[in-house]
CSV table of C-alpha atoms in Angstrom, one decimal:
chain,number,residue,atom,x,y,z
A,20,MET,CA,-28.4,-26.5,-47.5
A,21,ARG,CA,-27.8,-26.3,-44.1
A,22,TYR,CA,-24.4,-28.2,-43.4
A,23,ASP,CA,-23.4,-30.1,-40.0
A,24,VAL,CA,-20.7,-27.7,-38.7
A,25,ALA,CA,-18.1,-30.4,-38.2
A,26,THR,CA,-18.4,-31.1,-42.1
A,27,PRO,CA,-15.9,-29.1,-44.5
A,28,GLU,CA,-18.6,-27.4,-45.6
A,29,GLY,CA,-20.0,-26.5,-42.1
A,30,GLU,CA,-16.9,-25.3,-41.2
A,31,LYS,CA,-16.7,-23.0,-44.4
A,32,MET,CA,-20.0,-21.7,-43.4
A,33,LEU,CA,-18.8,-21.3,-39.8
A,34,GLU,CA,-15.8,-18.9,-40.9
A,35,LYS,CA,-18.4,-16.7,-42.8
A,36,TYR,CA,-20.6,-16.6,-39.8
A,37,ALA,CA,-18.0,-15.3,-37.5
A,38,ARG,CA,-17.5,-12.5,-39.9
A,39,ALA,CA,-20.6,-11.6,-39.8
A,40,LEU,CA,-20.9,-11.5,-36.3
A,41,ALA,CA,-17.7,-9.4,-35.9
A,42,LYS,CA,-19.7,-7.0,-37.9
A,43,MET,CA,-23.0,-7.0,-36.2
A,44,MET,CA,-21.0,-6.6,-32.9
A,45,ASP,CA,-19.0,-3.4,-33.8
A,46,LYS,CA,-21.4,-0.6,-33.1
A,47,ALA,CA,-19.2,1.3,-35.5
A,48,GLN,CA,-20.3,-0.6,-38.0
A,49,ILE,CA,-24.0,-1.4,-37.1
A,50,ALA,CA,-25.5,0.6,-34.6
A,51,GLU,CA,-27.4,-1.1,-31.6
A,52,SER,CA,-30.5,0.6,-33.0
A,53,ASP,CA,-30.0,-1.1,-36.4
A,54,PRO,CA,-32.4,-4.3,-36.3
A,55,LYS,CA,-29.4,-6.0,-38.0
A,56,SER,CA,-27.3,-5.5,-34.7
A,57,TRP,CA,-26.4,-8.3,-32.5
A,58,THR,CA,-28.2,-6.5,-29.5
A,59,PHE,CA,-31.6,-6.3,-31.9
A,60,GLN,CA,-31.1,-9.6,-32.9
A,61,TRP,CA,-30.6,-11.2,-29.2
A,62,TYR,CA,-33.1,-9.0,-27.7
A,63,THR,CA,-35.7,-10.3,-30.0
A,64,HIS,CA,-35.4,-13.8,-28.2
A,65,ALA,CA,-35.4,-12.0,-24.8
A,66,VAL,CA,-34.6,-8.8,-23.1
A,67,ALA,CA,-32.2,-9.3,-20.3
A,68,GLY,CA,-33.5,-6.6,-18.2
A,69,SER,CA,-36.5,-4.4,-18.2
A,70,ILE,CA,-37.5,-3.9,-21.8
A,71,GLN,CA,-38.5,-0.6,-21.6
A,72,ASN,CA,-35.6,0.5,-20.3
A,73,GLU,CA,-33.2,-1.4,-22.9
A,74,ILE,CA,-35.7,0.5,-25.4
A,75,ASN,CA,-35.1,4.0,-23.9
A,76,ARG,CA,-31.3,3.3,-23.7
A,77,VAL,CA,-31.0,2.2,-27.4
A,78,TYR,CA,-33.3,4.8,-28.6
A,79,GLN,CA,-32.4,7.6,-26.7
A,80,ASN,CA,-33.4,10.7,-28.1
A,81,VAL,CA,-35.5,8.9,-30.8
A,82,PRO,CA,-38.9,9.9,-31.5
A,83,ALA,CA,-41.5,7.9,-30.4
A,84,SER,CA,-42.2,7.3,-34.0
A,85,ASP,CA,-38.8,6.0,-35.0
A,86,PRO,CA,-39.7,2.8,-37.4
A,87,LYS,CA,-36.7,1.1,-35.8
A,88,ARG,CA,-38.1,1.8,-32.3
A,89,LEU,CA,-41.2,0.8,-33.3
A,90,LEU,CA,-39.9,-2.4,-34.6
A,91,ALA,CA,-38.0,-3.0,-31.4
A,92,LEU,CA,-41.3,-2.6,-29.5
A,93,ALA,CA,-43.0,-5.3,-31.8
A,94,THR,CA,-40.3,-8.0,-31.8
A,95,TRP,CA,-38.2,-8.2,-28.5
A,96,SER,CA,-39.1,-10.7,-26.2
A,97,THR,CA,-41.5,-12.4,-28.4
A,98,CYS,CA,-39.9,-16.0,-27.9
A,99,GLN,CA,-43.0,-18.3,-28.1
A,100,ALA,CA,-43.1,-20.9,-25.0
A,101,HIS,CA,-40.0,-19.0,-22.9
A,102,GLY,CA,-40.4,-15.8,-20.9
A,103,MET,CA,-44.1,-15.3,-22.0
A,104,ASN,CA,-47.0,-16.2,-20.1
A,105,GLY,CA,-46.6,-20.3,-20.2
A,106,LEU,CA,-49.7,-20.8,-22.0
A,107,PRO,CA,-50.3,-23.9,-24.1
A,108,GLN,CA,-51.0,-21.8,-27.3
A,109,GLU,CA,-47.2,-20.6,-26.4
A,110,GLU,CA,-45.6,-23.6,-26.0
A,111,ARG,CA,-47.0,-25.3,-29.0
A,112,MET,CA,-45.2,-22.3,-31.1
A,113,PHE,CA,-42.2,-23.4,-30.0
A,114,LEU,CA,-40.7,-25.0,-33.2
A,115,PRO,CA,-42.7,-22.5,-35.7
A,116,TRP,CA,-41.4,-19.4,-33.7
A,117,HIS,CA,-37.9,-20.3,-33.6
A,118,ARG,CA,-37.8,-21.7,-36.8
A,119,MET,CA,-38.9,-18.0,-38.5
A,120,TYR,CA,-36.3,-16.5,-36.1
A,121,VAL,CA,-33.3,-18.5,-37.5
A,122,TYR,CA,-34.7,-18.0,-40.7
A,123,TYR,CA,-34.6,-14.6,-40.6
A,124,PHE,CA,-31.2,-14.5,-38.7
A,125,GLU,CA,-29.9,-16.5,-41.7
A,126,ARG,CA,-30.8,-13.8,-44.1
A,127,ILE,CA,-29.6,-11.2,-42.0
A,128,ILE,CA,-26.3,-12.8,-42.2
A,129,ARG,CA,-26.6,-12.9,-45.9
A,130,SER,CA,-27.3,-9.1,-46.1
A,131,VAL,CA,-24.2,-8.2,-43.5
A,132,LEU,CA,-21.8,-10.4,-45.6
A,133,GLY,CA,-23.2,-9.5,-49.0
A,134,ASP,CA,-23.1,-13.4,-49.8
A,135,GLN,CA,-25.9,-15.3,-50.6
A,136,THR,CA,-24.6,-18.4,-50.3
A,137,PHE,CA,-24.1,-18.5,-46.8
A,138,THR,CA,-26.2,-21.0,-44.5
A,139,LEU,CA,-26.3,-21.4,-41.1
A,140,PRO,CA,-24.4,-24.5,-39.8
A,141,TYR,CA,-25.9,-27.0,-36.7
A,142,TRP,CA,-24.4,-28.6,-34.1
A,143,ASP,CA,-25.2,-32.0,-34.1
A,144,TYR,CA,-24.9,-33.0,-30.5
A,145,THR,CA,-26.9,-35.9,-30.6
A,146,THR,CA,-24.1,-38.1,-32.1
A,147,PRO,CA,-21.4,-39.5,-30.0
A,148,GLY,CA,-18.1,-37.8,-30.7
A,149,LYS,CA,-20.1,-34.2,-31.5
A,150,ARG,CA,-21.2,-33.5,-27.8
A,151,ALA,CA,-18.3,-30.7,-27.3
A,152,ILE,CA,-18.9,-27.3,-28.3
A,153,PRO,CA,-16.9,-26.7,-31.7
A,154,LYS,CA,-13.5,-25.8,-31.3
A,155,GLN,CA,-14.2,-22.3,-33.1
A,156,PHE,CA,-16.4,-21.1,-30.3
A,157,ARG,CA,-13.2,-22.2,-27.7
A,158,MET,CA,-10.8,-19.4,-29.3
A,159,PRO,CA,-10.7,-16.6,-27.1
A,160,ASN,CA,-7.5,-15.2,-28.6
A,161,ASP,CA,-8.1,-15.9,-32.0
A,162,PRO,CA,-8.4,-13.0,-34.6
A,163,LEU,CA,-11.3,-14.7,-36.7
A,164,TYR,CA,-13.2,-16.5,-33.8
A,165,LYS,CA,-12.6,-15.0,-30.8
A,166,VAL,CA,-16.3,-13.3,-31.6
A,167,LEU,CA,-17.8,-16.8,-31.0
A,168,TYR,CA,-16.4,-17.1,-27.5
A,169,ARG,CA,-18.3,-16.6,-24.3
A,170,ALA,CA,-16.3,-17.0,-20.9
A,171,ASN,CA,-19.7,-17.7,-18.9
A,172,ARG,CA,-20.4,-21.1,-20.0
A,173,ASN,CA,-20.2,-23.8,-17.7
A,174,ASN,CA,-16.9,-24.0,-16.2
A,175,GLY,CA,-17.1,-27.5,-14.4
A,176,GLU,CA,-18.5,-25.7,-10.8
A,177,ASN,CA,-22.1,-26.6,-11.3
A,178,GLN,CA,-22.0,-29.0,-14.4
A,179,ARG,CA,-19.2,-31.7,-14.5
A,180,ALA,CA,-18.2,-30.3,-17.8
A,181,LYS,CA,-15.5,-27.4,-18.5
A,182,VAL,CA,-17.3,-26.3,-21.9
A,183,ASN,CA,-14.6,-24.2,-23.0
A,184,GLU,CA,-12.1,-26.8,-22.4
A,185,GLY,CA,-13.8,-28.7,-25.1
A,186,GLN,CA,-15.3,-31.3,-22.9
A,187,THR,CA,-18.4,-32.9,-24.0
A,188,ILE,CA,-21.4,-31.3,-22.6
A,189,ASP,CA,-22.8,-34.6,-20.9
A,190,LEU,CA,-19.7,-35.7,-19.4
A,191,ASP,CA,-19.5,-38.5,-17.1
A,192,ARG,CA,-23.1,-38.9,-17.1
A,193,PRO,CA,-24.4,-42.5,-16.8
A,194,THR,CA,-27.3,-41.9,-19.1
A,195,THR,CA,-27.1,-39.0,-21.6
A,196,PRO,CA,-29.9,-36.9,-22.4
A,197,LEU,CA,-28.5,-36.0,-25.7
A,198,THR,CA,-30.5,-39.1,-27.6
A,199,LEU,CA,-33.0,-38.8,-30.4
A,200,ALA,CA,-35.6,-40.4,-28.4
A,201,VAL,CA,-38.0,-37.8,-29.3
A,202,LEU,CA,-38.4,-38.9,-32.9
A,203,GLY,CA,-40.1,-41.5,-31.8
A,204,ASN,CA,-42.9,-39.3,-30.2
A,205,PRO,CA,-46.0,-40.1,-32.7
A,206,LYS,CA,-47.9,-36.8,-31.9
A,207,TYR,CA,-47.2,-33.0,-31.9
A,208,GLU,CA,-49.5,-31.7,-29.3
A,209,SER,CA,-49.6,-32.4,-25.8
A,210,ASP,CA,-52.4,-33.2,-23.5
A,211,GLU,CA,-52.9,-33.4,-19.9
A,212,ALA,CA,-50.6,-37.3,-19.4
A,213,GLY,CA,-48.5,-36.8,-22.2
A,214,THR,CA,-46.0,-34.4,-24.0
A,215,GLY,CA,-46.2,-34.4,-27.7
A,216,PHE,CA,-43.3,-33.9,-29.5
A,217,ASN,CA,-42.9,-30.2,-29.6
A,218,GLU,CA,-43.0,-29.7,-25.6
A,219,GLU,CA,-41.1,-32.8,-25.3
A,220,LEU,CA,-38.2,-31.2,-27.3
A,221,ASP,CA,-38.6,-28.3,-26.0
A,222,GLY,CA,-38.3,-29.4,-22.5
A,223,ASN,CA,-35.8,-32.2,-22.4
A,224,LEU,CA,-33.2,-32.1,-25.2
A,225,HIS,CA,-33.6,-28.5,-26.1
A,226,GLY,CA,-33.6,-27.6,-22.4
A,227,ALA,CA,-30.6,-29.6,-21.4
A,228,VAL,CA,-28.4,-28.6,-24.3
A,229,HIS,CA,-28.9,-25.0,-22.6
A,230,VAL,CA,-28.4,-26.0,-19.2
A,231,LEU,CA,-25.1,-28.1,-19.7
A,232,THR,CA,-24.0,-25.5,-22.1
A,233,GLY,CA,-24.3,-22.2,-20.2
A,234,ASN,CA,-24.7,-20.6,-16.9
A,235,PRO,CA,-27.6,-18.6,-15.7
A,236,GLN,CA,-26.5,-15.5,-17.6
A,237,ASN,CA,-25.3,-17.5,-21.0
A,238,MET,CA,-27.3,-20.2,-22.3
A,239,GLY,CA,-28.7,-21.7,-19.2
A,240,SER,CA,-31.6,-18.9,-19.1
A,241,PRO,CA,-33.7,-17.4,-22.2
A,242,SER,CA,-33.0,-13.8,-21.3
A,243,TRP,CA,-29.2,-14.2,-22.3
A,244,ALA,CA,-29.4,-17.3,-24.6
A,245,ALA,CA,-29.3,-15.8,-27.7
A,246,ARG,CA,-26.3,-13.9,-26.7
A,247,ASP,CA,-24.2,-17.0,-27.4
A,248,PRO,CA,-23.1,-17.4,-31.0
A,249,ILE,CA,-23.9,-21.2,-30.0
A,250,PHE,CA,-27.1,-20.8,-29.5
A,251,TRP,CA,-28.1,-20.4,-33.3
A,252,LEU,CA,-26.4,-23.4,-34.0
A,253,HIS,CA,-28.4,-25.5,-31.3
A,254,HIS,CA,-31.4,-24.0,-32.5
A,255,CYS,CA,-30.4,-25.0,-36.3
A,256,ASN,CA,-30.1,-28.4,-35.3
A,257,ILE,CA,-33.6,-28.5,-33.2
A,258,ASP,CA,-35.1,-27.3,-36.3
A,259,ARG,CA,-33.4,-30.1,-38.2
A,260,LEU,CA,-35.0,-32.5,-35.6
A,261,TRP,CA,-38.3,-31.0,-36.7
A,262,ALA,CA,-37.6,-31.6,-40.2
A,263,ALA,CA,-36.4,-34.9,-39.5
A,264,TRP,CA,-40.2,-35.6,-37.7
A,265,ASN,CA,-42.1,-34.4,-40.5
A,266,ALA,CA,-39.8,-36.6,-43.2
A,267,GLY,CA,-40.8,-39.8,-41.3
A,268,GLY,CA,-44.3,-39.3,-41.7
A,269,ARG,CA,-45.4,-37.2,-38.7
A,270,LYS,CA,-48.0,-34.4,-39.0
A,271,ASN,CA,-48.4,-30.9,-37.7
A,272,PRO,CA,-51.5,-29.5,-36.4
A,273,GLU,CA,-53.9,-27.9,-38.5
A,274,GLY,CA,-56.6,-25.4,-38.3
A,275,THR,CA,-55.6,-22.4,-35.9
A,276,PHE,CA,-52.2,-23.4,-35.5
A,277,LEU,CA,-51.1,-22.3,-39.1
A,278,THR,CA,-52.8,-19.2,-39.1
A,279,GLN,CA,-50.8,-17.7,-36.0
A,280,SER,CA,-48.3,-14.9,-37.1
A,281,PHE,CA,-45.3,-12.9,-35.6
A,282,ALA,CA,-43.3,-9.9,-36.5
A,283,PHE,CA,-39.5,-10.1,-37.4
A,284,ALA,CA,-37.1,-8.0,-38.5
A,285,ASP,CA,-35.8,-8.9,-42.5
A,286,GLU,CA,-32.9,-8.7,-44.2
A,287,ASN,CA,-33.4,-4.9,-44.8
A,288,GLY,CA,-34.6,-4.1,-41.3
A,289,GLN,CA,-37.8,-4.0,-42.3
A,290,ARG,CA,-40.8,-5.4,-40.1
A,291,VAL,CA,-42.2,-8.6,-41.5
A,292,GLU,CA,-44.9,-10.7,-40.9
A,293,ALA,CA,-44.7,-14.3,-40.8
A,294,THR,CA,-47.4,-16.7,-40.7
A,295,VAL,CA,-47.2,-20.5,-39.2
A,296,ARG,CA,-48.7,-22.2,-42.7
A,297,ASP,CA,-45.8,-20.8,-44.6
A,298,PHE,CA,-43.2,-22.3,-42.6
A,299,VAL,CA,-44.0,-25.7,-41.5
A,300,ASP,CA,-43.0,-27.1,-45.0
A,301,LEU,CA,-39.3,-26.3,-45.8
A,302,GLU,CA,-40.0,-26.6,-49.6
A,303,LYS,CA,-42.9,-24.5,-49.5
A,304,ILE,CA,-41.0,-21.5,-48.1
A,305,LYS,CA,-41.8,-18.9,-50.6
A,306,VAL,CA,-38.5,-17.0,-50.4
A,307,GLY,CA,-35.2,-19.0,-49.4
A,308,THR,CA,-36.2,-22.5,-49.1
A,309,TYR,CA,-33.6,-24.9,-47.3
A,310,ARG,CA,-32.7,-28.3,-46.8
A,311,TYR,CA,-30.5,-30.1,-44.2
A,312,ASP,CA,-27.3,-32.3,-45.6
A,313,LYS,CA,-28.7,-35.3,-43.2
A,314,LEU,CA,-31.5,-35.8,-41.5
A,315,PRO,CA,-31.6,-38.2,-38.7
A,316,PRO,CA,-33.4,-41.4,-39.0
A,317,VAL,CA,-36.9,-41.6,-37.3
A,318,PRO,CA,-38.8,-44.8,-36.3
A,319,PRO,CA,-41.7,-46.1,-38.4
A,320,ILE,CA,-45.1,-45.1,-37.2
A,321,PRO,CA,-46.5,-48.1,-35.4
A,322,ALA,CA,-49.7,-49.8,-36.2
A,323,VAL,CA,-52.2,-49.0,-33.6
A,324,ALA,CA,-54.6,-51.6,-32.5
A,325,ALA,CA,-58.7,-50.7,-32.2
A,326,ASP,CA,-58.2,-51.4,-28.5
A,327,GLU,CA,-55.0,-49.1,-28.2
A,328,ALA,CA,-56.6,-46.3,-30.5
A,329,VAL,CA,-59.7,-46.2,-27.9
A,330,ALA,CA,-57.1,-46.2,-24.9
A,331,THR,CA,-55.1,-43.1,-26.3
A,332,ASN,CA,-58.2,-40.8,-26.5
A,333,ALA,CA,-59.6,-42.2,-23.0
A,334,PRO,CA,-59.6,-39.9,-19.9
A,335,VAL,CA,-56.5,-39.8,-17.8
A,336,THR,CA,-56.8,-40.9,-14.3
A,337,ILE,CA,-54.1,-39.6,-11.5
A,338,PHE,CA,-54.1,-42.7,-9.2
A,339,ALA,CA,-51.2,-41.5,-7.0
A,340,ARG,CA,-49.4,-38.5,-5.7
A,341,GLN,CA,-46.8,-37.2,-3.6
A,342,THR,CA,-48.1,-37.9,0.4
A,343,GLN,CA,-46.9,-34.1,1.0
A,344,PRO,CA,-49.4,-31.2,-0.1
A,345,GLN,CA,-47.0,-28.5,-0.7
A,346,PRO,CA,-44.3,-28.3,-3.5
A,347,VAL,CA,-41.3,-30.6,-3.1
A,348,ARG,CA,-38.0,-28.7,-2.6
A,349,LEU,CA,-35.0,-30.2,-4.1
A,350,GLU,CA,-31.7,-30.5,-2.6
A,351,VAL,CA,-28.6,-28.5,-3.9
A,352,SER,CA,-26.7,-31.6,-4.3
A,353,GLY,CA,-27.5,-35.6,-3.8
A,354,ALA,CA,-31.3,-36.9,-3.7
A,355,THR,CA,-34.6,-35.7,-2.6
A,356,SER,CA,-37.2,-38.3,-2.2
A,357,VAL,CA,-40.9,-37.8,-2.9
A,358,PRO,CA,-43.3,-40.8,-1.1
A,359,LEU,CA,-46.1,-41.4,-3.0
A,360,THR,CA,-49.8,-42.8,-2.0
A,361,SER,CA,-52.6,-44.2,-3.6
A,362,ILE,CA,-55.8,-42.5,-4.4
A,363,ALA,CA,-58.8,-44.6,-3.4
A,364,VAL,CA,-57.5,-47.9,-4.4
A,365,PRO,CA,-53.9,-49.5,-3.8
A,366,ILE,CA,-51.4,-48.5,-6.7
A,367,ALA,CA,-51.2,-52.2,-7.8
A,368,THR,CA,-55.0,-52.3,-8.5
A,369,HIS,CA,-54.8,-49.5,-11.1
A,370,VAL,CA,-51.9,-51.2,-12.7
A,371,GLU,CA,-53.4,-54.8,-12.8
A,372,ASN,CA,-56.5,-53.0,-14.6
A,373,ALA,CA,-54.4,-50.7,-17.1
A,374,SER,CA,-54.1,-53.6,-19.7
A,375,GLY,CA,-53.2,-51.8,-23.1
A,376,ARG,CA,-53.1,-48.3,-21.4
A,377,SER,CA,-50.2,-46.2,-20.3
A,378,ILE,CA,-49.0,-45.3,-17.1
A,379,PHE,CA,-47.1,-41.8,-16.8
A,380,LEU,CA,-44.8,-40.3,-14.2
A,381,LEU,CA,-45.9,-36.5,-14.0
A,382,LEU,CA,-43.7,-33.9,-12.9
A,383,GLN,CA,-45.6,-30.0,-12.9
A,384,ASN,CA,-44.9,-26.9,-12.4
A,385,LEU,CA,-41.1,-26.6,-11.9
A,386,ASN,CA,-40.1,-23.6,-10.5
A,387,ALA,CA,-36.9,-22.0,-9.2
A,388,ALA,CA,-35.8,-18.8,-8.2
A,389,VAL,CA,-32.8,-18.6,-10.0
A,390,GLN,CA,-31.5,-21.1,-12.8
A,391,PRO,CA,-30.3,-23.9,-10.4
A,392,ASN,CA,-27.9,-24.9,-13.6
A,393,VAL,CA,-27.8,-28.9,-13.0
A,394,LEU,CA,-29.7,-31.8,-14.3
A,395,TYR,CA,-31.8,-33.7,-12.2
A,396,ASN,CA,-32.2,-37.6,-12.7
A,397,VAL,CA,-35.6,-39.0,-12.0
A,398,PHE,CA,-35.7,-42.3,-10.5
A,399,LEU,CA,-38.8,-44.5,-9.6
A,400,ASP,CA,-37.9,-46.5,-6.3
A,401,PHE,CA,-40.0,-49.8,-5.0
A,402,PRO,CA,-39.5,-50.9,-1.4
A,403,ASN,CA,-36.4,-52.7,-1.1
A,404,SER,CA,-35.6,-52.2,-5.1
A,405,PRO,CA,-34.4,-48.6,-5.7
A,406,GLY,CA,-34.3,-47.9,-9.0
A,407,THR,CA,-30.9,-48.1,-10.8
A,408,THR,CA,-31.5,-46.7,-14.1
A,409,PRO,CA,-33.0,-43.1,-14.5
A,410,VAL,CA,-36.7,-42.8,-16.1
A,411,GLY,CA,-35.5,-39.4,-17.3
A,412,GLN,CA,-34.1,-36.4,-16.3
A,413,ILE,CA,-35.6,-32.7,-15.7
A,414,ASN,CA,-33.9,-29.2,-16.1
A,415,PHE,CA,-35.1,-25.9,-15.3
A,416,PHE,CA,-34.7,-23.9,-18.3
A,417,ASP,CA,-37.3,-21.2,-18.5
A,418,SER,CA,-38.5,-22.5,-14.9
A,419,THR,CA,-37.9,-19.3,-13.0
A,420,GLY,CA,-41.0,-17.8,-11.6
A,421,ALA,CA,-39.3,-13.9,-11.6
A,422,GLN,CA,-39.0,-13.6,-15.6
A,423,PRO,CA,-37.6,-10.0,-16.5
A,424,GLN,CA,-40.6,-9.9,-19.2
A,425,GLY,CA,-43.1,-9.7,-16.6
A,426,GLY,CA,-43.0,-12.4,-14.0
A,427,ARG,CA,-45.1,-15.3,-14.0
A,428,THR,CA,-45.3,-18.9,-12.0
A,429,SER,CA,-43.7,-21.6,-14.3
A,430,SER,CA,-46.1,-24.2,-16.2
A,431,ARG,CA,-42.9,-26.2,-17.2
A,432,ARG,CA,-43.4,-29.7,-16.5
A,433,PHE,CA,-42.2,-33.1,-17.6
A,434,THR,CA,-43.7,-36.6,-18.3
A,435,PHE,CA,-42.4,-39.9,-18.5
A,436,ASP,CA,-43.7,-43.1,-19.5
A,437,VAL,CA,-43.4,-45.8,-17.2
A,438,THR,CA,-45.8,-48.7,-18.2
A,439,GLN,CA,-43.1,-51.4,-18.1
A,440,LEU,CA,-41.5,-50.5,-15.3
A,441,MET,CA,-44.7,-50.4,-13.0
A,442,ARG,CA,-46.0,-53.5,-14.4
A,443,SER,CA,-42.8,-55.3,-13.5
A,444,SER,CA,-42.6,-53.8,-10.2
A,445,ALA,CA,-45.8,-52.7,-8.7
A,446,ALA,CA,-46.6,-55.8,-6.8
A,447,ILE,CA,-43.9,-55.0,-4.4
A,448,GLY,CA,-45.1,-52.1,-3.0
A,449,THR,CA,-45.9,-48.2,-3.3
A,450,PRO,CA,-43.0,-46.5,-5.1
A,451,SER,CA,-41.5,-43.3,-4.5
A,452,VAL,CA,-39.8,-40.9,-7.0
A,453,ARG,CA,-36.1,-39.9,-6.2
A,454,LEU,CA,-34.5,-36.7,-8.1
A,455,VAL,CA,-31.0,-36.4,-7.7
A,456,ALA,CA,-29.1,-33.6,-8.5
A,457,ASP,CA,-26.4,-34.3,-11.3
A,458,GLY,CA,-23.9,-31.9,-10.1
A,459,GLN,CA,-23.9,-29.1,-7.7
A,460,ALA,CA,-26.8,-26.7,-7.8
A,461,VAL,CA,-26.8,-23.3,-7.8
A,462,ALA,CA,-27.3,-22.7,-3.6
A,463,SER,CA,-30.0,-19.7,-4.0
A,464,ALA,CA,-31.9,-21.8,-6.5
A,465,ASN,CA,-34.5,-23.0,-4.2
A,466,ALA,CA,-36.1,-25.1,-7.0
A,467,THR,CA,-39.2,-26.9,-6.5
A,468,VAL,CA,-41.5,-29.2,-8.2
A,469,GLY,CA,-44.8,-28.3,-7.7
A,470,SER,CA,-46.6,-31.8,-8.1
A,471,VAL,CA,-45.5,-35.4,-8.5
A,472,ALA,CA,-48.3,-37.9,-9.5
A,473,LEU,CA,-48.7,-41.3,-11.3
A,474,ALA,CA,-51.6,-41.5,-14.1
A,475,ARG,CA,-52.9,-44.0,-16.1
A,476,ARG,CA,-54.8,-43.4,-19.7
């Protein structure tokens, strides 16, 4: 059973967690080259710098055929959906890869402690009253819990919250991104207009927690995120939300999705191949099945009328896009307005003809030189009627084009259902999109959105 860290049971597990990490971080007890070391586990997610340089540093004077060196080559920087190539087949593996990663990490801690009763607790930040980082992660002078502390969490400079002072990470935001809205998404996979549960959870709630918690050399960037001990409680909660989504009757993909496998280090420091089909059902994990003490409620699956079912599978039509052809550069602070122009026929005509169909705002190909370390609220404005409530937020976690893992242009995107807003407002003119920095962005970020468009299906 995995427990909420705020419960007595969770606190007991957190005490064990701290004791294990003290050993894993102590090179005199567990060498960096050992698969059970903190460095090896951090680097499995992503290496902060050149993989080959770190391999050479950690395994200097070690033969190329050394099993631990070969295991590092096979497992380091293999996080799916972040730091790879930005391909759809990698994005769809966001949830299963991280489930495997947390699962083997938990087993490694059991081995380090010699305690098979340990289970990883989760940080339930979607519940009001639990949105501050747990107090044990904010105690740099405590003999036991100091290993959980990281100085480079957000300190109020870019984001509002001073995380290590116990402020809620969504401090003073009129609209919090820390909600369970994603659980209402009925499908796992994305398509060209709408993000499925996996991608929505990844980009929105998951990415927002990373950016709200740590700076670009901490939780704010994939290469550094797993160095912070809070990372593991965050991803334990992300896994819990997937378990809840499935328990609510939602289905995972089948076919080739289930046959993908990945290499990890097990509790004995040996290579193990983990296959998706063995991890999508918690009750059927062959060794080490687990459950959560509490799952959040999932909205019931709505009945779909025949005409709506047809619309769901209908082709997507982009009917308006940004007036400027080049990427939109976002302001370091304040608002950036993006005028839209209709394609072929007036926007109102598309809306009038969209009965039974959905209308989406698409923001695609986000990119930044470095992590801006803020969220941007997204508004849809109409002439003489500016939006007062964001249609959502975007963040730039994993949207930097020059990744240490080899470099790529980010394919990160966000989609927002604006059907009701468009139907109630389209008659009053052509809208524009407003992106408002929710804090002071890193000056050198040069954050851009590649394209902004409205589409219907």
